[in-house]
Amino acid sequence: MLNESKRAVVFTGAGISTESGIPDFRSPGGIWTKMAPIEFQDFIASEEMRRESWRRKFAMEETFAQAEPNLGHQAVAELVRRGTVSAIITQNIDNLHQDSGVPDARVIELHGNGSYATCLDCGCRYELDVIKQSFVGRDELPVCRDCGGMVKTATISFGQSMPLGPMQRAEEETLACDLFIVIGSSLVVHPAASFPLIAKRNGARLVILNREETPLDDYADLVLHEEIGETLSVAVAG
Ligand code: NAD
Ligand code: ZN
């Protein structure tokens, strides 16, 4: 299918990064088997929730900071280099596609990026290490120095509206491709999980590579319940 494709899109979820040591959400031992996510409304409404959210962020930060792209990311990067894959639509916030050498312009982040923070009101960017200095030990919540707005990691929480630009680009890429490859997503988080079906309905072939079953397996032309790094390395070498 890769050889026959003129324009492929890769759609990734947390599963592509587990081999880099970042836990996914829904696998056994995944983050949500341990704690419930903090919804956007609660972050806005409660100082205690904002503190809890930053506490979790900094507790996880070392894992994210040390993670490096794995065989799966490298295989996808190779497909982008070859021109087979025109875009990577990702639900991940870990920056590992960019770290694997894929140009920023080819990575569409549906759920934002966790490697920095922004002001919710004016969009101004803040670096995590600066926030960490005043938060850890002192519990000071970050506030925008320009407008006084709340500062939050640049990720999209449940209840927060999806980013318009990336959503639009994801739709355009989905409608322009003839092959749509899902890698490491349980395909239960919407609207992100609607893209594979949009591609399929538009005539593209659909491939799902995920260890566990997904609700869209029945619609796919090929389903691989396999490990990502090894499987993609073989597919790209062949
Ligand atoms: P998910 O946790 O719901 O699903 C991950 C899927 O990947 C699971 O079905 C699991 O079986 C599969 N998987 C895990 N490791 C695998 C491997 N090595 N080989 C094959 N399959 C493997 O993740 P999701 O669908 O991305 O949805 C979770 C949400 O959480 C997303 O919105 C994302 O923004 C966020 N998230 C991101 C990260 C990250 O950036 N790395 C990590 C956790 C969660
Ligand atoms: Zn601001």
Coordinates of N, CA and C and ligand atoms in Angstrom, one line a residue:
M1 N 0.8 -1.2 0.0 CA 0.0 0.0 0.0 C 0.9 1.2 0.0
L2 N 2.0 1.2 0.8 CA 2.9 2.4 0.8 C 3.4 2.6 -0.6
N3 N 3.8 1.5 -1.3 CA 4.4 1.7 -2.6 C 3.4 2.2 -3.6
E4 N 2.1 1.9 -3.4 CA 1.1 2.3 -4.4 C 0.6 3.7 -4.1
S5 N 0.8 4.2 -2.9 CA 0.2 5.5 -2.5 C 1.0 6.7 -3.2
K6 N 0.2 7.6 -3.6 CA 0.8 8.9 -4.1 C 0.9 9.9 -3.0
R7 N 0.0 9.8 -2.0 CA 0.0 10.8 -0.9 C -0.6 10.1 0.3
A8 N 0.2 9.9 1.3 CA -0.2 9.2 2.5 C -0.2 10.2 3.7
V9 N -1.1 9.9 4.6 CA -1.1 10.7 5.9 C -1.0 9.7 7.0
V10 N -0.1 10.1 8.0 CA 0.0 9.3 9.2 C -0.7 10.0 10.3
F11 N -1.4 9.2 11.1 CA -2.2 9.7 12.3 C -1.7 9.0 13.5
T12 N -1.1 9.7 14.4 CA -0.5 9.0 15.6 C -1.2 9.4 16.9
G13 N -1.1 8.4 17.8 CA -1.6 8.6 19.2 C -0.5 8.2 20.2
A14 N -0.8 8.2 21.4 CA 0.2 8.0 22.5 C 0.9 6.7 22.3
G15 N 0.4 5.7 21.6 CA 1.0 4.4 21.4 C 2.3 4.4 20.7
I16 N 2.5 5.5 19.9 CA 3.8 5.5 19.1 C 4.9 5.9 20.1
S17 N 4.6 6.5 21.2 CA 5.6 7.0 22.1 C 5.9 6.1 23.3
T18 N 5.2 5.0 23.5 CA 5.4 4.2 24.6 C 6.8 3.6 24.6
E19 N 7.3 3.3 23.4 CA 8.6 2.7 23.2 C 9.7 3.7 23.5
S20 N 9.3 5.0 23.7 CA 10.3 6.0 24.1 C 10.2 6.2 25.6
G21 N 9.3 5.4 26.3 CA 9.2 5.5 27.7 C 8.1 6.5 28.3
I22 N 7.3 7.0 27.3 CA 6.2 7.8 27.8 C 4.9 7.0 27.9
P23 N 4.3 6.8 29.0 CA 3.2 6.0 29.1 C 2.0 6.5 28.4
D24 N 1.1 5.6 27.8 CA -0.1 6.1 27.1 C -1.2 6.3 28.2
F25 N -2.4 6.6 27.8 CA -3.4 6.8 28.8 C -4.2 5.6 29.1
R26 N -4.5 4.7 28.1 CA -5.5 3.7 28.3 C -5.0 2.3 28.4
S27 N -3.7 2.1 28.2 CA -3.1 0.7 28.4 C -3.1 0.4 29.9
P28 N -3.1 -0.9 30.2 CA -2.9 -1.2 31.6 C -1.7 -0.5 32.2
G29 N -1.8 0.2 33.3 CA -0.6 0.9 33.8 C -0.5 2.3 33.2
G30 N -1.4 2.6 32.3 CA -1.4 4.0 31.6 C -1.8 5.0 32.6
I31 N -1.6 6.3 32.2 CA -1.8 7.4 33.2 C -3.2 7.4 33.8
W32 N -4.2 7.1 33.0 CA -5.6 7.3 33.5 C -6.1 6.1 34.3
T33 N -5.3 5.0 34.4 CA -5.6 4.0 35.3 C -5.2 4.5 36.7
K34 N -4.4 5.6 36.7 CA -3.9 6.1 38.0 C -4.6 7.4 38.5
M35 N -4.9 8.3 37.6 CA -5.7 9.5 38.0 C -6.6 10.0 36.9
A36 N -7.7 10.6 37.3 CA -8.6 11.2 36.3 C -8.1 12.5 35.7
P37 N -8.3 12.7 34.4 CA -7.8 14.0 33.8 C -8.5 15.2 34.4
I38 N -7.8 16.3 34.4 CA -8.4 17.6 34.9 C -9.0 18.3 33.7
E39 N -10.3 18.6 33.8 CA -11.0 19.2 32.7 C -10.7 20.7 32.7
F40 N -10.9 21.3 31.5 CA -10.6 22.7 31.3 C -11.4 23.6 32.2
Q41 N -12.7 23.3 32.3 CA -13.5 24.2 33.2 C -13.0 24.2 34.6
D42 N -12.5 23.0 35.1 CA -12.0 22.9 36.5 C -10.7 23.7 36.6
F43 N -9.9 23.6 35.6 CA -8.6 24.4 35.6 C -8.9 25.9 35.8
I44 N -9.9 26.3 35.0 CA -10.3 27.8 35.0 C -10.9 28.2 36.3
A45 N -11.7 27.3 36.9 CA -12.5 27.7 38.0 C -11.8 27.6 39.3
S46 N -10.8 26.7 39.4 CA -10.2 26.5 40.7 C -8.7 26.6 40.8
E47 N -8.3 27.4 41.7 CA -6.8 27.6 41.9 C -6.2 26.2 42.3
E48 N -6.9 25.5 43.2 CA -6.4 24.2 43.6 C -6.2 23.2 42.4
M49 N -7.1 23.3 41.5 CA -7.0 22.4 40.3 C -5.8 22.9 39.4
R50 N -5.6 24.2 39.4 CA -4.4 24.7 38.6 C -3.1 24.2 39.3
R51 N -3.1 24.3 40.6 CA -1.9 23.8 41.3 C -1.7 22.3 41.0
E52 N -2.8 21.5 41.1 CA -2.7 20.1 40.9 C -2.2 19.8 39.5
S53 N -2.7 20.6 38.5 CA -2.3 20.4 37.2 C -0.8 20.6 37.0
W54 N -0.3 21.7 37.6 CA 1.1 22.0 37.5 C 1.9 20.9 38.2
R55 N 1.4 20.5 39.4 CA 2.1 19.4 40.1 C 2.3 18.2 39.3
R56 N 1.2 17.8 38.6 CA 1.3 16.6 37.7 C 2.3 16.8 36.6
K57 N 2.2 18.0 36.0 CA 3.1 18.4 34.9 C 4.5 18.2 35.3
F58 N 4.9 18.8 36.4 CA 6.3 18.7 36.8 C 6.7 17.3 37.3
A59 N 5.7 16.6 37.8 CA 6.1 15.2 38.2 C 6.4 14.3 37.0
M60 N 5.7 14.7 35.8 CA 5.9 13.9 34.6 C 7.1 14.5 33.7
E61 N 7.5 15.7 34.1 CA 8.4 16.4 33.1 C 9.6 15.7 32.8
E62 N 10.3 15.1 33.8 CA 11.5 14.4 33.5 C 11.4 13.3 32.5
T63 N 10.3 12.5 32.6 CA 10.0 11.5 31.6 C 9.9 12.0 30.2
F64 N 9.2 13.1 30.1 CA 9.0 13.7 28.7 C 10.4 14.3 28.2
A65 N 11.1 15.0 29.2 CA 12.3 15.7 28.7 C 13.4 14.7 28.3
Q66 N 13.4 13.5 28.9 CA 14.4 12.5 28.6 C 14.0 11.7 27.4
A67 N 12.8 11.7 27.0 CA 12.3 10.8 25.9 C 12.9 11.1 24.6
E68 N 13.3 10.1 23.8 CA 13.8 10.3 22.5 C 13.0 9.6 21.5
P69 N 13.0 10.0 20.2 CA 12.2 9.3 19.2 C 12.7 7.9 19.1
N70 N 11.7 6.9 18.9 CA 12.1 5.5 18.7 C 12.0 5.1 17.3
L71 N 12.1 3.8 17.1 CA 12.0 3.2 15.7 C 10.8 3.6 14.9
G72 N 9.7 3.7 15.7 CA 8.4 4.1 15.0 C 8.5 5.5 14.5
H73 N 8.9 6.4 15.3 CA 9.1 7.8 14.9 C 10.0 7.9 13.7
Q74 N 11.1 7.1 13.8 CA 12.1 7.2 12.7 C 11.6 6.7 11.4
A75 N 10.8 5.6 11.5 CA 10.2 5.1 10.3 C 9.3 6.1 9.6
V76 N 8.5 6.7 10.4 CA 7.5 7.7 9.9 C 8.3 8.9 9.3
A77 N 9.4 9.3 10.0 CA 10.2 10.4 9.5 C 10.8 10.1 8.1
E78 N 11.2 8.8 8.0 CA 11.8 8.4 6.7 C 10.7 8.5 5.6
L79 N 9.5 8.1 5.9 CA 8.4 8.2 4.9 C 8.1 9.6 4.5
V80 N 8.3 10.6 5.5 CA 8.1 12.0 5.1 C 9.3 12.4 4.2
R81 N 10.5 12.0 4.6 CA 11.7 12.4 3.8 C 11.5 11.9 2.3
R82 N 11.0 10.7 2.2 CA 10.8 10.1 0.8 C 9.7 10.8 0.0
G83 N 8.9 11.5 0.7 CA 7.7 12.2 0.0 C 6.5 11.3 0.0
T84 N 6.5 10.1 0.6 CA 5.4 9.3 0.6 C 4.3 9.9 1.6
V85 N 4.7 10.4 2.7 CA 3.8 10.9 3.7 C 3.8 12.4 3.6
S86 N 2.7 13.0 3.4 CA 2.6 14.5 3.2 C 2.4 15.2 4.6
A87 N 1.8 14.5 5.5 CA 1.6 15.1 6.8 C 1.4 14.1 7.9
I88 N 1.8 14.5 9.1 CA 1.6 13.7 10.3 C 0.5 14.4 11.2
I89 N -0.6 13.8 11.3 CA -1.6 14.4 12.2 C -1.4 13.7 13.6
T90 N -1.1 14.4 14.6 CA -0.8 13.7 15.9 C -1.7 14.2 17.0
Q91 N -2.0 13.3 17.9 CA -2.7 13.7 19.1 C -1.7 13.9 20.2
N92 N -0.4 13.5 19.9 CA 0.6 13.6 21.0 C 1.1 15.0 21.2
I93 N 1.6 15.2 22.4 CA 2.0 16.5 22.8 C 3.5 16.5 23.2
D94 N 4.2 15.4 22.8 CA 5.5 15.2 23.3 C 6.6 15.7 22.4
N95 N 6.3 16.3 21.2 CA 7.3 16.9 20.3 C 8.2 15.8 19.7
L96 N 7.9 14.6 19.8 CA 8.9 13.5 19.3 C 8.9 13.4 17.8
H97 N 7.8 13.7 17.1 CA 7.9 13.7 15.6 C 8.9 14.8 15.2
Q98 N 8.8 16.0 15.8 CA 9.7 17.1 15.4 C 11.2 16.7 15.8
D99 N 11.3 16.1 17.0 CA 12.7 15.6 17.4 C 13.3 14.6 16.5
S100 N 12.4 13.9 15.8 CA 12.9 12.8 14.9 C 13.3 13.4 13.5
G101 N 13.2 14.7 13.4 CA 13.7 15.4 12.1 C 12.6 15.8 11.2
V102 N 11.4 15.6 11.5 CA 10.3 16.0 10.6 C 10.1 17.5 10.7
P103 N 10.1 18.2 9.6 CA 9.9 19.7 9.7 C 8.6 20.0 10.4
D104 N 8.6 21.1 11.2 CA 7.4 21.6 11.9 C 6.2 21.6 11.0
A105 N 6.4 22.1 9.8 CA 5.3 22.3 8.9 C 4.6 21.0 8.5
R106 N 5.2 19.9 8.7 CA 4.5 18.6 8.4 C 3.9 18.0 9.6
V107 N 4.0 18.6 10.7 CA 3.4 18.0 11.9 C 2.2 18.8 12.3
I108 N 1.0 18.2 12.3 CA -0.2 18.9 12.7 C -0.6 18.4 14.1
E109 N -0.5 19.3 15.1 CA -0.8 18.9 16.5 C -2.2 19.2 16.9
L110 N -3.0 18.2 17.0 CA -4.4 18.4 17.3 C -4.7 18.8 18.8
H111 N -3.8 18.3 19.7 CA -3.9 18.5 21.1 C -2.9 19.4 21.7
G112 N -2.2 20.1 20.8 CA -1.2 21.1 21.3 C 0.1 20.4 21.6
N113 N 0.9 21.2 22.4 CA 2.3 20.7 22.7 C 2.6 21.0 24.2
G114 N 3.1 20.0 24.9 CA 3.3 20.0 26.3 C 4.7 20.5 26.7
S115 N 5.5 20.9 25.7 CA 6.9 21.3 26.0 C 7.1 22.7 26.3
Y116 N 5.9 23.5 26.2 CA 6.0 24.9 26.7 C 4.6 25.3 27.2
A117 N 4.4 26.5 27.6 CA 3.1 27.0 28.1 C 2.7 28.2 27.4
T118 N 1.4 28.6 27.4 CA 1.0 29.8 26.8 C -0.1 30.5 27.8
C119 N -0.2 31.8 27.6 CA -1.3 32.6 28.3 C -2.6 32.3 27.6
L120 N -3.6 31.9 28.4 CA -4.9 31.6 27.8 C -5.6 32.8 27.2
D121 N -5.2 34.0 27.6 CA -5.9 35.2 27.1 C -5.2 35.7 25.8
C122 N -3.8 35.9 25.9 CA -3.2 36.6 24.8 C -2.3 35.7 24.0
G123 N -2.1 34.4 24.4 CA -1.3 33.5 23.6 C 0.2 33.6 23.8
C124 N 0.6 34.5 24.6 CA 2.1 34.7 24.8 C 2.7 33.4 25.3
R125 N 3.9 33.1 24.9 CA 4.6 31.9 25.2 C 5.4 32.0 26.5
Y126 N 5.4 30.9 27.3 CA 6.2 30.8 28.5 C 7.0 29.5 28.5
E127 N 8.2 29.5 29.0 CA 9.0 28.3 29.1 C 8.8 27.6 30.4
L128 N 8.8 26.3 30.4 CA 8.4 25.5 31.6 C 9.5 25.7 32.7
D129 N 10.7 25.8 32.3 CA 11.7 25.9 33.4 C 11.6 27.2 34.3
V130 N 11.1 28.2 33.6 CA 10.9 29.5 34.3 C 9.7 29.3 35.3
I131 N 8.6 28.7 34.8 CA 7.4 28.5 35.6 C 7.8 27.5 36.8
K132 N 8.6 26.5 36.5 CA 9.0 25.5 37.5 C 9.7 26.2 38.7
Q133 N 10.5 27.2 38.4 CA 11.3 27.8 39.4 C 10.4 28.5 40.5
S134 N 9.3 29.1 40.0 CA 8.5 29.8 41.0 C 7.4 28.8 41.5
F135 N 7.1 27.7 40.8 CA 6.1 26.9 41.3 C 6.6 25.8 42.3
V136 N 7.6 25.1 41.9 CA 8.1 24.0 42.8 C 8.6 24.6 44.1
G137 N 8.1 24.1 45.2 CA 8.6 24.6 46.5 C 7.8 25.9 47.0
R138 N 7.4 26.7 46.0 CA 6.8 28.0 46.4 C 5.3 28.0 46.1
D139 N 4.9 27.1 45.2 CA 3.5 26.9 44.8 C 2.9 28.2 44.2
E140 N 3.7 29.0 43.6 CA 3.2 30.2 42.9 C 2.7 29.9 41.5
L141 N 1.4 30.2 41.3 CA 0.8 29.9 40.0 C 1.3 30.9 39.0
P142 N 1.6 30.4 37.7 CA 2.1 31.4 36.7 C 0.9 32.3 36.2
V143 N 1.3 33.6 36.1 CA 0.3 34.6 35.6 C 1.0 35.3 34.4
C144 N 0.3 35.7 33.4 CA 0.9 36.4 32.2 C 1.4 37.7 32.6
R145 N 2.7 38.0 32.3 CA 3.2 39.3 32.7 C 2.7 40.5 31.8
D146 N 2.2 40.1 30.6 CA 1.6 41.1 29.7 C 0.2 41.5 30.1
C147 N -0.7 40.5 30.3 CA -2.1 40.8 30.4 C -2.7 40.2 31.7
G148 N -1.9 39.5 32.5 CA -2.5 39.0 33.8 C -3.3 37.8 33.6
G149 N -3.4 37.2 32.4 CA -4.1 36.0 32.2 C -3.5 34.8 32.8
M150 N -4.3 33.7 32.8 CA -3.8 32.4 33.4 C -2.9 31.7 32.4
V151 N -1.8 31.2 32.9 CA -0.9 30.5 32.0 C -1.1 29.0 32.2
K152 N -1.1 28.2 31.0 CA -1.4 26.8 31.1 C -0.5 26.1 30.0
T153 N -0.1 24.9 30.2 CA 0.7 24.2 29.2 C -0.1 24.3 27.9
A154 N 0.7 24.3 26.8 CA 0.1 24.6 25.5 C -0.6 23.4 24.9
T155 N -1.3 22.6 25.8 CA -2.0 21.4 25.4 C -3.5 21.7 25.5
I156 N -4.3 20.8 24.8 CA -5.7 21.0 24.7 C -6.3 20.0 25.8
S157 N -7.0 20.5 26.8 CA -7.6 19.6 27.8 C -9.0 19.3 27.4
F158 N -9.5 18.2 28.0 CA -11.0 17.9 27.8 C -11.8 19.2 28.1
G159 N -12.7 19.5 27.3 CA -13.6 20.6 27.5 C -13.1 21.9 26.9
Q160 N -11.8 21.9 26.4 CA -11.2 23.1 25.8 C -11.5 23.0 24.3
S161 N -11.7 24.1 23.6 CA -12.0 24.0 22.2 C -10.8 23.6 21.4
M162 N -11.0 22.9 20.3 CA -10.0 22.4 19.5 C -9.3 23.5 18.7
P163 N -8.0 23.5 18.4 CA -7.4 24.6 17.7 C -7.8 24.6 16.3
L164 N -8.3 25.8 15.8 CA -8.9 25.9 14.5 C -8.0 25.6 13.4
G165 N -6.8 26.2 13.4 CA -5.8 26.0 12.3 C -5.5 24.6 12.1
P166 N -5.0 23.9 13.1 CA -4.6 22.5 13.0 C -5.8 21.6 12.6
M167 N -7.0 21.9 13.1 CA -8.2 21.1 12.7 C -8.5 21.2 11.2
Q168 N -8.3 22.5 10.7 CA -8.6 22.7 9.3 C -7.5 22.0 8.4
R169 N -6.3 22.2 8.8 CA -5.2 21.5 8.0 C -5.3 20.0 8.1
A170 N -5.7 19.5 9.2 CA -5.9 18.0 9.3 C -7.0 17.5 8.4
E171 N -8.0 18.3 8.3 CA -9.1 17.9 7.4 C -8.7 18.0 5.9
E172 N -8.0 19.1 5.6 CA -7.5 19.2 4.2 C -6.6 18.0 3.8
E173 N -5.6 17.7 4.7 CA -4.7 16.6 4.5 C -5.5 15.3 4.4
T174 N -6.4 15.1 5.2 CA -7.2 13.8 5.2 C -8.0 13.7 3.9
L175 N -8.5 14.8 3.4 CA -9.3 14.7 2.2 C -8.4 14.6 0.9
A176 N -7.1 14.9 1.1 CA -6.2 14.9 -0.1 C -5.4 13.6 -0.2
C177 N -5.5 12.7 0.8 CA -4.7 11.5 0.8 C -5.4 10.3 0.2
D178 N -4.6 9.4 -0.3 CA -5.1 8.1 -0.8 C -4.8 6.9 0.2
L179 N -4.1 7.2 1.2 CA -3.7 6.2 2.2 C -3.7 6.9 3.6
F180 N -4.4 6.4 4.5 CA -4.4 7.0 5.9 C -4.0 5.9 6.9
I181 N -2.9 6.2 7.6 CA -2.3 5.1 8.5 C -2.4 5.6 9.9
V182 N -3.2 4.9 10.7 CA -3.4 5.1 12.1 C -2.3 4.3 12.9
I183 N -1.6 5.0 13.7 CA -0.5 4.3 14.5 C -0.6 4.6 16.0
G184 N -1.0 3.6 16.8 CA -0.9 3.8 18.2 C -2.0 4.7 18.8
S185 N -3.2 4.5 18.4 CA -4.3 5.3 19.0 C -5.5 4.4 19.3
S186 N -6.1 4.6 20.4 CA -7.3 3.8 20.8 C -8.5 4.3 20.0
L187 N -8.4 5.4 19.3 CA -9.4 6.0 18.5 C -10.7 6.2 19.2
V188 N -10.6 6.6 20.4 CA -11.9 6.9 21.2 C -12.0 8.4 21.6
V189 N -10.9 9.2 21.4 CA -11.0 10.6 21.7 C -11.5 11.4 20.5
H190 N -12.7 12.0 20.6 CA -13.2 12.8 19.5 C -13.0 14.3 19.7
P191 N -12.9 15.1 18.7 CA -13.1 14.8 17.3 C -11.9 14.2 16.6
A192 N -10.7 14.1 17.3 CA -9.5 13.6 16.6 C -9.8 12.2 15.9
A193 N -10.5 11.3 16.6 CA -10.7 10.0 16.0 C -11.7 9.9 14.9
S194 N -12.2 11.1 14.5 CA -13.1 11.1 13.3 C -12.4 11.1 12.0
F195 N -11.1 11.5 12.0 CA -10.4 11.7 10.7 C -10.2 10.4 10.0
P196 N -9.9 9.2 10.6 CA -9.8 8.0 9.8 C -11.0 7.7 9.0
L197 N -12.2 7.9 9.6 CA -13.4 7.6 8.8 C -13.7 8.6 7.7
I198 N -13.3 9.9 8.0 CA -13.4 10.9 6.9 C -12.6 10.5 5.7
A199 N -11.4 10.0 6.0 CA -10.5 9.5 4.9 C -11.1 8.3 4.2
K200 N -11.6 7.4 4.9 CA -12.1 6.2 4.3 C -13.3 6.5 3.5
R201 N -14.2 7.3 4.0 CA -15.4 7.7 3.2 C -15.1 8.5 1.9
N202 N -13.9 9.1 2.0 CA -13.5 9.9 0.8 C -12.7 9.0 -0.2
G203 N -12.6 7.8 0.1 CA -12.0 6.8 -0.9 C -10.6 6.4 -0.6
A204 N -10.0 6.9 0.5 CA -8.6 6.5 0.8 C -8.6 5.1 1.4
R205 N -7.5 4.4 1.3 CA -7.3 3.2 2.1 C -7.0 3.5 3.5
L206 N -7.5 2.6 4.4 CA -7.3 2.9 5.8 C -6.5 1.7 6.4
V207 N -5.4 2.0 7.1 CA -4.6 1.0 7.8 C -4.6 1.4 9.3
I208 N -4.8 0.4 10.2 CA -4.7 0.7 11.6 C -3.6 -0.2 12.2
L209 N -2.6 0.4 12.8 CA -1.6 -0.4 13.5 C -1.7 0.0 15.0
N210 N -2.2 -1.0 15.7 CA -2.4 -0.7 17.2 C -2.4 -2.1 17.9
R211 N -1.8 -2.2 19.0 CA -1.7 -3.4 19.7 C -3.1 -4.0 20.1
E212 N -4.0 -3.1 20.4 CA -5.4 -3.5 20.8 C -6.4 -3.2 19.7
E213 N -7.5 -3.8 19.8 CA -8.6 -3.5 18.9 C -9.0 -2.0 19.1
T214 N -9.6 -1.4 18.0 CA -10.1 -0.1 18.1 C -11.6 -0.1 17.5
P215 N -12.4 0.9 17.8 CA -13.8 0.9 17.3 C -13.8 1.0 15.8
L216 N -12.7 1.3 15.1 CA -12.7 1.5 13.7 C -12.1 0.3 12.9
D217 N -11.7 -0.7 13.6 CA -11.1 -1.9 13.0 C -11.9 -2.4 11.8
D218 N -13.2 -2.5 12.0 CA -14.1 -3.1 10.9 C -14.1 -2.3 9.6
Y219 N -13.7 -1.0 9.7 CA -13.7 -0.1 8.5 C -12.4 -0.2 7.8
A220 N -11.4 -0.7 8.4 CA -10.0 -0.6 7.8 C -9.8 -1.7 6.7
D221 N -8.9 -1.3 5.8 CA -8.5 -2.2 4.7 C -7.4 -3.2 5.3
L222 N -6.7 -2.7 6.3 CA -5.7 -3.6 6.9 C -5.6 -3.2 8.4
V223 N -5.7 -4.2 9.3 CA -5.5 -4.0 10.7 C -4.3 -4.8 11.2
L224 N -3.4 -4.2 11.9 CA -2.2 -4.9 12.4 C -2.2 -4.7 13.9
H225 N -2.5 -5.8 14.6 CA -2.4 -5.8 16.1 C -1.0 -6.2 16.5
E226 N -0.1 -5.3 16.2 CA 1.3 -5.6 16.4 C 2.0 -4.5 17.1
E227 N 3.3 -4.7 17.5 CA 4.1 -3.7 18.1 C 4.6 -2.6 17.0
I228 N 4.6 -1.4 17.4 CA 4.8 -0.3 16.4 C 6.2 -0.2 15.8
G229 N 7.2 -0.2 16.7 CA 8.6 0.1 16.2 C 9.0 -1.0 15.2
E230 N 8.8 -2.2 15.6 CA 9.3 -3.3 14.8 C 8.5 -3.4 13.5
T231 N 7.2 -3.3 13.6 CA 6.3 -3.4 12.4 C 6.6 -2.3 11.4
L232 N 6.8 -1.1 11.8 CA 7.0 0.0 10.9 C 8.4 -0.1 10.3
S233 N 9.4 -0.5 11.1 CA 10.7 -0.6 10.5 C 10.7 -1.6 9.3
V234 N 10.0 -2.7 9.5 CA 10.0 -3.7 8.4 C 9.2 -3.1 7.2
A235 N 8.1 -2.5 7.5 CA 7.3 -1.9 6.4 C 8.1 -0.9 5.6
V236 N 8.8 -0.1 6.3 CA 9.5 1.0 5.6 C 10.7 0.4 4.8
A237 N 11.4 -0.6 5.4 CA 12.5 -1.2 4.7 C 12.1 -2.0 3.5
G238 N 10.9 -2.6 3.6 CA 10.4 -3.4 2.4 C 10.0 -2.5 1.3
Ligands
NAD1 P1 -4.5 5.9 24.1 O1 -3.7 5.8 25.3 O2 -6.0 6.1 24.2 O3 -4.2 4.7 23.1 C1 -2.9 4.3 22.8 C2 -3.0 3.0 22.1 O4 -1.7 2.6 21.7 C3 -3.6 1.8 22.9 O5 -4.7 1.3 22.3 C4 -2.4 0.8 23.0 O6 -2.9 -0.5 22.9 C5 -1.6 1.2 21.8 N1 -0.2 0.9 22.0 C6 0.6 1.4 23.1 N2 1.9 1.0 22.9 C7 1.9 0.3 21.7 C8 3.0 -0.3 21.0 N3 4.3 -0.3 21.4 N4 2.7 -0.9 19.8 C9 1.4 -1.0 19.4 N5 0.3 -0.4 20.0 C10 0.6 0.3 21.2 O7 -3.9 7.2 23.3 P2 -4.6 8.2 22.2 O8 -5.5 7.4 21.3 O9 -3.5 8.9 21.7 O10 -5.5 9.1 23.1 C11 -5.0 9.6 24.3 C12 -4.9 11.1 24.5 O11 -3.8 11.4 25.4 C13 -4.5 11.9 23.2 O12 -5.4 12.8 23.1 C14 -3.1 12.5 23.5 O13 -3.2 13.9 23.3 C15 -2.8 12.3 24.9 N6 -1.5 11.6 25.3 C16 -0.4 12.0 24.7 C17 0.8 11.4 25.0 C18 2.1 11.8 24.3 O14 2.2 12.9 23.8 N7 3.0 10.8 24.1 C19 0.9 10.4 26.0 C20 -0.3 10.1 26.7 C21 -1.5 10.7 26.3
ZN2 ZN -1.4 37.2 28.4

